[in-house]
Coordinates of C-alpha atoms in Angstrom, one line a residue:
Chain A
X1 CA 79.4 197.2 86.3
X2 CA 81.4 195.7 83.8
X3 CA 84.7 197.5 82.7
X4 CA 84.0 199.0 79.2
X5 CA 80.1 198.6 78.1
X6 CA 78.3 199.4 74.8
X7 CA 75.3 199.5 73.6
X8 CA 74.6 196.9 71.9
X9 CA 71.9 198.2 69.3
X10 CA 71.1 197.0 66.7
X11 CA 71.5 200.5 65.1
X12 CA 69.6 200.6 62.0
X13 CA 69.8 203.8 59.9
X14 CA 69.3 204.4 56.3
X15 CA 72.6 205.0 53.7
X16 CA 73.8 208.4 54.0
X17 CA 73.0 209.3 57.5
X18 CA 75.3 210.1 60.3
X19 CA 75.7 207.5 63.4
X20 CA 77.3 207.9 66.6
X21 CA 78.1 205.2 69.1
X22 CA 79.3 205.7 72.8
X23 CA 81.1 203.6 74.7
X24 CA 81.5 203.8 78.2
X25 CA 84.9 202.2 80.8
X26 CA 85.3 202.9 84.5
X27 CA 88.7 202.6 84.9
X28 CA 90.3 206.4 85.1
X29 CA 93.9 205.4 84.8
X30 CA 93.1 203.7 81.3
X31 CA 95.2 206.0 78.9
X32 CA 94.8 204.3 75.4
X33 CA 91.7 203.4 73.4
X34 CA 90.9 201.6 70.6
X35 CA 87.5 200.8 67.7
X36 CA 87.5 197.5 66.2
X37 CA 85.3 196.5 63.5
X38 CA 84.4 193.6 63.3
X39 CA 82.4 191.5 60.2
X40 CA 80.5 188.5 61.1
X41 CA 82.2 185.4 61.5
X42 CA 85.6 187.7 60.9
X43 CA 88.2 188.5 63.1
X44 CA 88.2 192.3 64.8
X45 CA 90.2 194.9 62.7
X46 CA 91.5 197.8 64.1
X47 CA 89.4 201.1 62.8
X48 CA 90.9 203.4 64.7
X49 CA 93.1 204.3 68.5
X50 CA 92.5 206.8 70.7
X51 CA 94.6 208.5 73.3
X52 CA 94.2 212.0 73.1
X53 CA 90.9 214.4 72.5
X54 CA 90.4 212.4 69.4
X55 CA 91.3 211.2 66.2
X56 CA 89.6 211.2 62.6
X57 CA 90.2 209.7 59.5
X58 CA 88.1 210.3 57.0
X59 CA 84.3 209.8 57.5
X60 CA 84.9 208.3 61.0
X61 CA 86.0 210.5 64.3
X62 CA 86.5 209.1 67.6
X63 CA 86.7 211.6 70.5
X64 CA 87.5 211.0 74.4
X65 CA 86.0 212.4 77.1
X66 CA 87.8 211.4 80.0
X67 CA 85.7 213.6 82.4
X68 CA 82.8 211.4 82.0
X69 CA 85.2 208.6 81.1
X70 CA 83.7 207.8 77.5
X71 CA 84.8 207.4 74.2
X72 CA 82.6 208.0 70.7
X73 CA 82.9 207.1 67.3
X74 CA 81.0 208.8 64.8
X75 CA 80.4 208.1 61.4
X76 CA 79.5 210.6 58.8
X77 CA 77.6 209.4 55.6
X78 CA 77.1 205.5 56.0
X79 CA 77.8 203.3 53.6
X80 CA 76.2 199.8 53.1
X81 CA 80.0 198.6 53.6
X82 CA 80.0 200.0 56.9
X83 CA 77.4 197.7 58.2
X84 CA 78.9 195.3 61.3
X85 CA 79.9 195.3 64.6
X86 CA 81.9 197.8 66.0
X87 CA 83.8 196.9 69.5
X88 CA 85.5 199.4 72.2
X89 CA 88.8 198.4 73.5
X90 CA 90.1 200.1 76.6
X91 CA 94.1 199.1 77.2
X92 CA 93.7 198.9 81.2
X93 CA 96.4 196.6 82.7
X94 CA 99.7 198.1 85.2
X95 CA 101.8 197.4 82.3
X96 CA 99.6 198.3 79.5
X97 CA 99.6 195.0 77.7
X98 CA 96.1 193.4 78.1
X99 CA 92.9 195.3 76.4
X100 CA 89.4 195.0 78.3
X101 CA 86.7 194.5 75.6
X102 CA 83.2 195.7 75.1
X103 CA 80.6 193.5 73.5
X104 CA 80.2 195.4 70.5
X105 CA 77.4 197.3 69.2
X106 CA 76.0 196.3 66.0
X107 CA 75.5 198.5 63.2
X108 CA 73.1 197.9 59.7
X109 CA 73.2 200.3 57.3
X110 CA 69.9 200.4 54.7
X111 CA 69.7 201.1 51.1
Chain B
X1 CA 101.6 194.3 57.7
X2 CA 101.2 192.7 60.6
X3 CA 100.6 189.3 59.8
X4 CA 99.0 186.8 62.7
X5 CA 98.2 183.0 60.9
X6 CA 96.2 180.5 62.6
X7 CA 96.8 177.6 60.5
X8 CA 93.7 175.5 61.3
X9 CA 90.1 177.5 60.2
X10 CA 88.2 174.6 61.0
X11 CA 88.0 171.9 63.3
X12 CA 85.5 169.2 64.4
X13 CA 87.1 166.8 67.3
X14 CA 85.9 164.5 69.7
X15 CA 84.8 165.1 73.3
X16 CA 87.7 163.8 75.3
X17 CA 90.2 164.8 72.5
X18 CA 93.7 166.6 72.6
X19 CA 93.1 169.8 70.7
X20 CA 96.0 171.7 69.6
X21 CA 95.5 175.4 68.3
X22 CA 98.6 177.0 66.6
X23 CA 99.0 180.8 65.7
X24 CA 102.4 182.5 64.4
X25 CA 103.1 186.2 64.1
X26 CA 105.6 187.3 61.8
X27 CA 105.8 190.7 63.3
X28 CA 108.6 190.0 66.4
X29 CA 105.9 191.1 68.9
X30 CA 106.5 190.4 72.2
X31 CA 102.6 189.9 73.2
X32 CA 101.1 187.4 72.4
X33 CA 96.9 186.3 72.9
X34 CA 94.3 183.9 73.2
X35 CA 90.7 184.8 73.3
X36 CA 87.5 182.8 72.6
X37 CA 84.8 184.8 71.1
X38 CA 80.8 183.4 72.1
X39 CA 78.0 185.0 70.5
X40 CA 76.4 187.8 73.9
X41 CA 79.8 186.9 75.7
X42 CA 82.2 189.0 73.8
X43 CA 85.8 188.4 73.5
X44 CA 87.3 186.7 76.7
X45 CA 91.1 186.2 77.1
X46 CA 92.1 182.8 77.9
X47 CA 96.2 183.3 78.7
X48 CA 98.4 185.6 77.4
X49 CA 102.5 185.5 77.0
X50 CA 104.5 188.3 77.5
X51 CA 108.2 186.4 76.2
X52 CA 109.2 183.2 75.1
X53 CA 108.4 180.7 77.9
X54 CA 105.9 182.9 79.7
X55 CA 102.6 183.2 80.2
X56 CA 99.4 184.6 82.1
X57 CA 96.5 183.4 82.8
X58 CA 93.3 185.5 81.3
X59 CA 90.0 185.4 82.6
X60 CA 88.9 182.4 81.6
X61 CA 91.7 179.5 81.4
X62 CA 90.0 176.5 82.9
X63 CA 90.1 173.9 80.2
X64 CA 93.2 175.5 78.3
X65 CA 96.8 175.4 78.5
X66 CA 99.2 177.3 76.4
X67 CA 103.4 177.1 75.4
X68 CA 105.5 179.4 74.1
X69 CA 108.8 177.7 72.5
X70 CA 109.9 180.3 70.4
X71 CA 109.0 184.0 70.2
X72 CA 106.5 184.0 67.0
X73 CA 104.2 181.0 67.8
X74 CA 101.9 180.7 70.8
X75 CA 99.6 177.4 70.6
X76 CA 96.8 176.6 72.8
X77 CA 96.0 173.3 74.0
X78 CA 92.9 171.8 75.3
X79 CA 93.5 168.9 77.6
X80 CA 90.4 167.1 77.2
X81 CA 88.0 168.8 74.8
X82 CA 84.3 169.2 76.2
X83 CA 81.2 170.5 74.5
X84 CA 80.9 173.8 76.1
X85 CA 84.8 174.9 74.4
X86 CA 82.8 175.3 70.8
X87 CA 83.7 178.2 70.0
X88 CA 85.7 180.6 67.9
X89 CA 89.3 181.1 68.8
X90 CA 90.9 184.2 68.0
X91 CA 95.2 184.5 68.5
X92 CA 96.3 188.2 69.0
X93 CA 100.2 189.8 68.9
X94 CA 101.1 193.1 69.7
X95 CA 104.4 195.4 70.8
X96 CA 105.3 195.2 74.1
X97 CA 104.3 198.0 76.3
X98 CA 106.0 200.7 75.1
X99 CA 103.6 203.5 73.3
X100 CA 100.2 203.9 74.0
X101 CA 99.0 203.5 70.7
X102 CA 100.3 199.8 70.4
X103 CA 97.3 198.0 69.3
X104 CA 96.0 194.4 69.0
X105 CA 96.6 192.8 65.9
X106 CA 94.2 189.7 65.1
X107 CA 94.3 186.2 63.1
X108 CA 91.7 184.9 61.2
X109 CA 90.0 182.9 64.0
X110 CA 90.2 178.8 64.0
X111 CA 86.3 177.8 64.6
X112 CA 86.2 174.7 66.9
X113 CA 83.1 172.5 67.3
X114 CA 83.4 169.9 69.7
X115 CA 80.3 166.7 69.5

């Protein structure tokens, strides 16, 4: 099982709808979290981190559920700007340097 | 802003070649990254440095070699290029340890095609 997995999609939804993407890490003692977006042939930007119950900033919410040892992000009213690839980023190592990646899971948004 | 500036975008070399990747952060972060990014792969750390003159290998650092001289610049280095390093490189900084909200910052990426 590899250490932070994510669907990979594509997710395909029209403009306007409301998306949600899970992403799942097996390590319990990870304590930070982070959503990259990533354009193609671009570098990954940070969206947003994680290391509570959640966080939200404007049309995008992330929310951890260390229980089942997931986190989601959830975007609210999709915009064609929001198509990419979004990747999950679990900060894992003893001395909290090194972040273990998912492979992304790729959103289009449709007029 | 965090700024992390890999000076070469684009580079065709050689098989066999001496391939020299440089990245600077302005940001006096202590962490420093290499990845390589392959399309189904995801990203995959190559080395990392923790301070000036130090280093860790990633999961992936056959091939590669890295130095650290001075804090802001971490360069990579591959020995003796070969086909299968085409790729894109992406250099990293962050903080050292310290909160748990210290985040990954990237550079643009330096796309390497090796023939």
């Amino acid at each position: 099982r590899k250490e932070v997995e994510q669907d990979p999609g594509p997710f395909n939804v029209p403009e306007g709808a409301t998306v949600a993407f899970n992403c799942t890490y097996s390590n319990s003692a990870s304590q930070s979290f982070f959503w990259y977006r990533q354009d193609c042939r671009k570098e990954p930007k940070l969206l947003m981190s994680v290391y509570s119950s959640g966080n939200e900033d404007g049309r995008f919410t992330a929310q951890l559920n260390r229980a089942s040892q997931y986190i989601s992000l959830l975007i609210r009213d999709s915009k064609l700007s929001d198509s990419a690839t979004y990747l999950c980023a679990a900060r894992s190592d003893s001395n909290n340097r090194k972040l273990i990646w998912g492979l992304g899971t790729s959103l289009a948004v449709n007029p | 802003d965090v700024k992390v500036t890999q000076s070469s975008r684009y580079l065709v070399k050689r098989t066999g070649e001496k391939v020299f990747l440089e990245c600077v952060q302005d940001m006096d972060h202590e962490n420093m990254f290499w990845y390589r990014q392959d399309p189904g792969l995801g990203l995959r750390l190559i080395y990392f440095s923790y301070d000036v003159k130090m280093k860790e290998k990633g999961d992936i650092p056959e091939g590669y070699s890295v130095s650290r001289e001075k804090k802001e610049r971490f360069s990579l280095i591959l020995e003796s290029a070969s086909t299968n390093q085409t790729s894109m490189y992406l250099c990293a900084s962050s903080l050292w340890q310290g909160a748990p909200g210290n985040t990954i910052y990237f550079g643009e990426g330096s796309w390497l095609t090796v023939v």
